[in-house]
Tab-separated table of C-alpha atoms (C1' of nucleotides) in Angstrom:
chain	number	residue	atom	x	y	z
A	265	UNK	CA	-0.005	-0.027	-0.103
A	266	UNK	CA	1.251	3.763	-0.926
A	267	UNK	CA	-0.455	6.186	1.384
A	268	UNK	CA	1.904	9.306	-0.555
A	269	UNK	CA	-0.321	11.917	-2.156
A	270	UNK	CA	-0.671	12.619	-5.121
A	271	UNK	CA	1.862	15.676	-5.039
A	272	UNK	CA	4.395	13.359	-3.739
A	273	UNK	CA	4.177	11.065	-6.396
A	274	UNK	CA	4.920	13.994	-9.274
A	275	UNK	CA	7.314	15.579	-7.363
A	276	UNK	CA	8.805	12.599	-7.578
A	277	UNK	CA	8.406	11.334	-11.242
A	278	UNK	CA	9.725	14.960	-11.755
A	279	UNK	CA	12.848	13.595	-9.672
A	280	UNK	CA	14.200	11.818	-13.147
A	281	UNK	CA	16.109	13.159	-16.057
A	282	UNK	CA	14.646	10.985	-18.394
A	283	UNK	CA	11.231	11.700	-17.537
A	284	UNK	CA	11.686	15.074	-17.463
A	285	UNK	CA	12.762	15.198	-21.130
A	286	UNK	CA	10.008	12.667	-22.065
A	287	UNK	CA	7.496	15.350	-20.832
A	288	UNK	CA	9.079	18.133	-22.628
A	289	UNK	CA	8.799	15.949	-25.709
A	290	UNK	CA	4.864	15.132	-25.078
A	291	UNK	CA	4.913	18.905	-24.486
A	292	UNK	CA	5.186	19.237	-28.484
A	293	UNK	CA	2.411	16.713	-29.606
A	294	UNK	CA	1.410	13.014	-28.303
A	295	UNK	CA	3.695	10.561	-29.376
A	296	UNK	CA	4.217	6.684	-29.298
A	297	UNK	CA	6.139	4.448	-27.144
A	298	UNK	CA	8.875	3.757	-30.024
A	299	UNK	CA	9.084	7.453	-30.637
A	300	UNK	CA	9.850	8.781	-26.977
A	301	UNK	CA	11.927	5.501	-27.188
A	302	UNK	CA	14.285	6.786	-29.969
A	303	UNK	CA	16.386	9.538	-28.461
A	304	UNK	CA	17.224	7.836	-25.557
A	305	UNK	CA	19.909	4.424	-25.710
A	306	UNK	CA	17.747	3.245	-22.570
A	307	UNK	CA	16.018	-0.008	-23.481
A	308	UNK	CA	11.855	0.008	-24.947
A	309	UNK	CA	10.739	-1.322	-21.187
A	310	UNK	CA	12.473	1.091	-19.428
A	311	UNK	CA	10.443	4.163	-21.354
A	312	UNK	CA	7.095	1.969	-20.615
A	313	UNK	CA	8.393	2.005	-17.004
A	314	UNK	CA	8.996	6.218	-17.108
A	315	UNK	CA	5.988	6.212	-18.954
A	316	UNK	CA	4.264	4.301	-16.053
A	317	UNK	CA	5.453	6.250	-13.095
A	318	UNK	CA	4.465	9.160	-15.349
A	319	UNK	CA	0.952	7.803	-16.281
A	320	UNK	CA	0.264	6.904	-12.535
A	321	UNK	CA	1.541	10.765	-11.351
A	322	UNK	CA	-1.039	11.877	-13.745
A	323	UNK	CA	1.227	13.540	-15.873
A	324	UNK	CA	0.688	12.236	-19.036
A	325	UNK	CA	-2.602	10.037	-20.406
A	326	UNK	CA	-3.031	7.661	-23.201
A	327	UNK	CA	-5.774	5.691	-25.633
A	328	UNK	CA	-4.896	2.857	-27.427
A	329	UNK	CA	-5.035	3.634	-31.008
A	330	UNK	CA	-5.271	0.293	-32.821
A	331	UNK	CA	-1.841	-1.015	-32.663
A	332	UNK	CA	-0.223	1.582	-30.787
A	333	UNK	CA	-1.241	3.444	-27.567
A	334	UNK	CA	0.450	7.113	-27.742
A	335	UNK	CA	0.078	9.003	-24.932
A	336	UNK	CA	0.121	13.245	-24.370
A	337	UNK	CA	0.939	15.941	-22.200
A	338	UNK	CA	-2.262	16.193	-19.017
A	339	UNK	CA	-1.037	19.689	-18.899
A	340	UNK	CA	-3.555	20.734	-15.745
A	341	UNK	CA	-1.292	18.039	-13.294
A	342	UNK	CA	1.456	20.245	-13.868
A	343	UNK	CA	-0.667	23.230	-12.223
A	344	UNK	CA	-0.709	21.211	-8.401
A	345	UNK	CA	3.465	21.268	-9.050
A	346	UNK	CA	3.889	25.523	-9.871
A	347	UNK	CA	1.243	26.581	-7.407
A	348	UNK	CA	3.485	24.903	-4.153
A	349	UNK	CA	6.440	25.789	-5.567
A	350	UNK	CA	4.818	29.973	-6.388
A	351	UNK	CA	3.284	29.457	-2.930
A	352	UNK	CA	6.608	29.066	-1.487
A	353	UNK	CA	7.850	31.585	-3.284
A	354	UNK	CA	5.165	33.854	-2.207
A	355	UNK	CA	5.244	32.795	1.208
A	356	UNK	CA	9.332	33.388	1.647
A	357	UNK	CA	9.305	37.064	-0.208
A	358	UNK	CA	6.619	38.439	2.054
A	359	UNK	CA	8.586	36.793	5.156
A	360	UNK	CA	10.800	39.141	3.814
A	361	UNK	CA	9.056	42.041	3.486
A	362	UNK	CA	8.387	41.568	7.121
A	363	UNK	CA	11.529	41.354	7.956
A	364	UNK	CA	12.466	44.839	5.703
A	365	UNK	CA	9.841	46.056	7.251
A	366	UNK	CA	11.216	45.155	10.922
A	367	UNK	CA	14.248	46.329	9.967
A	368	UNK	CA	13.009	49.559	8.409
A	369	UNK	CA	11.441	50.277	11.603
A	370	UNK	CA	14.382	48.821	14.398
A	371	UNK	CA	17.270	49.880	12.650
A	372	UNK	CA	19.302	52.483	14.485
A	373	UNK	CA	21.150	53.646	11.449
A	374	UNK	CA	19.188	56.151	9.382
A	375	UNK	CA	20.862	56.072	7.111
A	376	UNK	CA	23.182	53.282	4.438
A	377	UNK	CA	24.636	52.285	1.673
A	378	UNK	CA	27.946	53.673	-0.471
B	193	UNK	CA	31.151	11.689	-9.196
B	194	UNK	CA	28.103	12.748	-9.770
B	195	UNK	CA	27.198	14.273	-13.114
B	196	UNK	CA	23.874	15.116	-12.941
B	197	UNK	CA	23.304	18.715	-12.959
B	198	UNK	CA	21.544	20.815	-11.149
B	199	UNK	CA	18.209	20.582	-12.143
B	200	UNK	CA	17.964	16.774	-11.641
B	201	UNK	CA	19.483	17.607	-8.001
B	202	UNK	CA	17.028	20.499	-7.251
B	203	UNK	CA	14.295	17.677	-8.663
B	204	UNK	CA	15.446	15.153	-6.468
B	205	UNK	CA	15.632	17.150	-3.560
B	206	UNK	CA	11.895	17.781	-3.912
B	207	UNK	CA	10.628	14.454	-4.482
B	208	UNK	CA	10.781	13.702	-0.289
B	209	UNK	CA	7.661	15.295	1.201
B	210	UNK	CA	9.772	15.568	4.753
B	211	UNK	CA	11.387	17.632	2.628
B	212	UNK	CA	9.362	19.957	1.555
B	213	UNK	CA	7.673	20.116	4.322
B	214	UNK	CA	10.844	22.114	5.784
B	215	UNK	CA	10.802	24.251	2.637
B	216	UNK	CA	7.961	25.164	3.506
B	217	UNK	CA	8.429	25.887	7.406
B	218	UNK	CA	11.842	27.998	6.435
B	219	UNK	CA	9.801	29.666	4.056
B	220	UNK	CA	8.386	31.348	7.080
B	221	UNK	CA	11.916	32.542	8.599
B	222	UNK	CA	14.814	30.483	9.194
B	223	UNK	CA	15.135	28.177	11.813
B	224	UNK	CA	17.224	25.591	13.876
B	225	UNK	CA	18.167	22.010	13.692
B	226	UNK	CA	16.580	21.251	15.748
B	227	UNK	CA	13.494	23.651	15.455
B	228	UNK	CA	13.178	22.010	11.698
B	229	UNK	CA	13.090	17.903	13.906
B	230	UNK	CA	10.600	19.004	16.102
B	231	UNK	CA	7.614	18.516	14.085
B	232	UNK	CA	8.502	15.710	12.843
B	233	UNK	CA	8.800	11.767	14.385
B	234	UNK	CA	12.104	10.908	12.860
B	235	UNK	CA	15.625	11.267	13.926
B	236	UNK	CA	18.061	14.038	14.463
B	237	UNK	CA	20.547	12.897	12.070
B	238	UNK	CA	17.763	12.071	9.696
B	239	UNK	CA	16.617	15.392	9.219
B	240	UNK	CA	20.655	16.564	8.766
B	241	UNK	CA	20.488	14.381	6.213
B	242	UNK	CA	17.566	16.158	4.482
B	243	UNK	CA	19.202	19.139	5.072
B	244	UNK	CA	22.267	18.630	3.628
B	245	UNK	CA	19.861	17.058	0.130
B	246	UNK	CA	18.190	20.528	0.334
B	247	UNK	CA	21.629	22.551	0.402
B	248	UNK	CA	23.583	20.692	-1.961
B	249	UNK	CA	20.809	21.585	-4.061
B	250	UNK	CA	21.303	24.881	-3.736
B	251	UNK	CA	17.506	25.606	-2.190
B	252	UNK	CA	18.891	26.618	1.307
B	253	UNK	CA	22.015	27.932	3.439
B	254	UNK	CA	23.337	28.196	6.281
B	255	UNK	CA	25.679	29.964	8.824
B	256	UNK	CA	27.355	29.043	11.584
B	257	UNK	CA	25.983	31.528	14.612
B	258	UNK	CA	27.824	30.384	17.894
B	259	UNK	CA	26.482	26.454	18.520
B	260	UNK	CA	23.766	26.197	16.536
B	261	UNK	CA	23.663	26.632	12.586
B	262	UNK	CA	20.220	28.085	11.754
B	263	UNK	CA	19.388	27.545	7.651
B	264	UNK	CA	17.425	29.563	5.345
B	265	UNK	CA	15.978	29.507	1.900
B	266	UNK	CA	17.332	30.124	-0.873
B	267	UNK	CA	13.989	31.482	-3.092
B	268	UNK	CA	16.588	32.468	-6.177
B	269	UNK	CA	17.186	28.888	-6.233
B	270	UNK	CA	13.774	27.909	-7.153
B	271	UNK	CA	12.947	29.984	-10.313
B	272	UNK	CA	15.489	27.550	-12.314
B	273	UNK	CA	12.457	24.874	-11.141
B	274	UNK	CA	9.103	27.244	-11.828
B	275	UNK	CA	10.259	28.101	-14.881
B	276	UNK	CA	10.989	24.671	-15.872
B	277	UNK	CA	7.775	23.934	-15.060
B	278	UNK	CA	6.162	27.127	-16.904
B	279	UNK	CA	8.390	26.712	-20.132
B	280	UNK	CA	6.304	23.470	-20.147
B	281	UNK	CA	3.327	24.680	-19.647
B	282	UNK	CA	4.106	27.301	-22.392
B	283	UNK	CA	5.126	24.595	-24.520
B	284	UNK	CA	1.521	22.488	-24.328
B	285	UNK	CA	-0.024	25.728	-24.049
B	286	UNK	CA	1.953	26.953	-27.498
B	287	UNK	CA	1.778	23.876	-29.346
B	288	UNK	CA	-2.283	23.622	-28.495
B	289	UNK	CA	-2.833	27.161	-30.181
B	290	UNK	CA	-1.310	26.003	-33.294
B	291	UNK	CA	-2.918	22.448	-33.244
B	292	UNK	CA	-6.039	24.687	-32.918
B	293	UNK	CA	-4.964	27.126	-35.972
B	294	UNK	CA	-4.531	23.973	-37.975
B	295	UNK	CA	-7.465	22.703	-37.342
B	296	UNK	CA	-9.532	25.631	-38.356
B	297	UNK	CA	-8.120	26.361	-41.651
B	298	UNK	CA	-8.176	22.917	-42.558
B	299	UNK	CA	-11.384	20.992	-41.432
B	300	UNK	CA	-13.125	20.766	-44.565
B	301	UNK	CA	-16.030	23.070	-43.540
B	302	UNK	CA	-19.408	23.197	-46.396
B	303	UNK	CA	-18.526	26.870	-46.219
B	304	UNK	CA	-16.359	29.499	-45.295
B	305	UNK	CA	-16.301	33.151	-44.827
B	306	UNK	CA	-13.907	35.312	-46.837
C	58	DC	C1'	38.354	21.784	33.109
C	59	DT	C1'	33.352	18.969	32.898
C	60	DC	C1'	29.192	18.852	31.371
C	61	DC	C1'	25.537	20.070	28.803
C	62	DT	C1'	23.484	21.680	23.945
C	63	DA	C1'	23.740	21.569	19.026
C	64	DC	C1'	24.714	19.104	15.491
C	65	DA	C1'	27.220	16.445	12.211
C	66	DT	C1'	29.327	11.884	10.897
C	67	DA	C1'	29.940	6.812	10.645
C	68	DT	C1'	27.533	2.721	10.258
C	69	DC	C1'	24.439	-0.470	9.243
C	70	DC	C1'	20.270	-2.512	6.922
C	71	DA	C1'	15.791	-2.973	4.364
C	72	DT	C1'	13.461	-0.889	0.513
C	73	DC	C1'	12.722	1.660	-3.796
C	74	DT	C1'	14.818	2.901	-8.327
C	75	DG	C1'	16.149	2.249	-13.355
C	76	DG	C1'	18.252	-0.424	-15.586
C	77	DT	C1'	18.811	-5.163	-18.131
C	78	DT	C1'	16.832	-9.722	-20.796
C	79	DA	C1'	12.889	-12.746	-21.723
C	80	DT	C1'	8.737	-13.529	-22.118
C	81	DA	C1'	3.806	-12.332	-23.077
C	82	DT	C1'	0.135	-10.337	-25.529
C	83	DA	C1'	-2.615	-7.980	-29.438
C	84	DA	C1'	-2.843	-5.438	-33.338
C	85	DC	C1'	-1.787	-5.589	-38.355
C	86	DC	C1'	-0.306	-7.924	-42.322
C	87	DT	C1'	0.306	-10.782	-46.020
D	125	DA	C1'	-2.691	-19.232	-39.573
D	126	DG	C1'	2.094	-17.858	-39.887
D	127	DG	C1'	4.753	-13.491	-39.603
D	128	DT	C1'	6.056	-9.143	-38.092
D	129	DT	C1'	5.108	-5.089	-34.895
D	130	DA	C1'	3.984	-2.023	-31.162
D	131	DT	C1'	3.930	-2.212	-26.054
D	132	DA	C1'	3.248	-4.775	-21.649
D	133	DT	C1'	4.751	-7.740	-18.263
D	134	DA	C1'	7.996	-10.505	-14.916
D	135	DA	C1'	12.460	-11.386	-13.490
D	136	DC	C1'	16.246	-10.333	-12.029
D	137	DC	C1'	20.099	-7.011	-10.500
D	138	DA	C1'	22.920	-2.256	-9.046
D	139	DG	C1'	23.067	1.186	-6.685
D	140	DA	C1'	20.409	4.712	-4.679
D	141	DT	C1'	17.947	6.503	-0.423
D	142	DG	C1'	15.318	7.333	3.737
D	143	DG	C1'	15.936	5.413	8.435
D	144	DA	C1'	18.390	3.836	12.651
D	145	DT	C1'	21.377	4.061	16.408
D	146	DA	C1'	26.346	4.917	17.967
D	147	DT	C1'	29.317	8.693	18.239
D	148	DG	C1'	32.497	12.695	17.478
D	149	DT	C1'	33.144	17.771	17.893
D	150	DA	C1'	32.934	22.270	18.650
D	151	DG	C1'	30.330	25.861	21.344
D	152	DG	C1'	28.776	27.719	25.930
D	153	DA	C1'	27.572	26.758	31.026
D	154	DG	C1'	29.025	25.850	35.701
DNA sequence: CTCCTACATATCCATCTGGTTATATAACCT
DNA sequence: AGGTTATATAACCAGATGGATATGTAGGAG
């Protein structure tokens, strides 16, 4: 049983360089397993494994289409991640602002720089 | 020797739930190891390990301050990651726009306005 | 100096991960 | 049906990862 929640799985999926390359490729349009395998030296099963990870993270999706099963990006899935990072940045810059405000009000030296 | 580049290490650092929690805590202000350890049930050495990972990823920094060594966020380090994600989203939405344009121009509509 | 505190480092262990090759399945093509 | 193509699954392996406990080190308090 895996109790990790959505963002765990998504961030973990992004942690691998090959998978990020696959995502970048898919951002330019859907592609089959064979096409995705081309640029890499690793075996086809290895790619299939990566695709499974990405799909279970909800980052990509696939449809059976005849003999092949092309993958495509699920861009909505990215927002959770960017939101987290943006939230972190905002949290920090806010607290930094507070710090600056604090320092400005507390600093005994009325002048600085130069 | 580790040939992984910056974003590999950063994304890998984010892949762990505990480390993300540490970052979230640090976003609210700097904190010592003991303070960072408090909310977790894991041992202090485990926290130190996580902090090392985060520091080597350039996500946090520390200064020796007397007996303690408080950590703080290095927010610039986040931009590389958000940039990557934003780039991916943009790439996708652009290609989606192109697809829409393509479909609009190719559709064998029985009628088209001049 | 001696003890305590805050943290780092060493060693060990179980589990996870990313890769491999071999094999299975399913669709398409004579 | 028999052969090829596209992809998935199984079994296996080496190395990375996250945790533990034990110990080291350096600064502050007595």
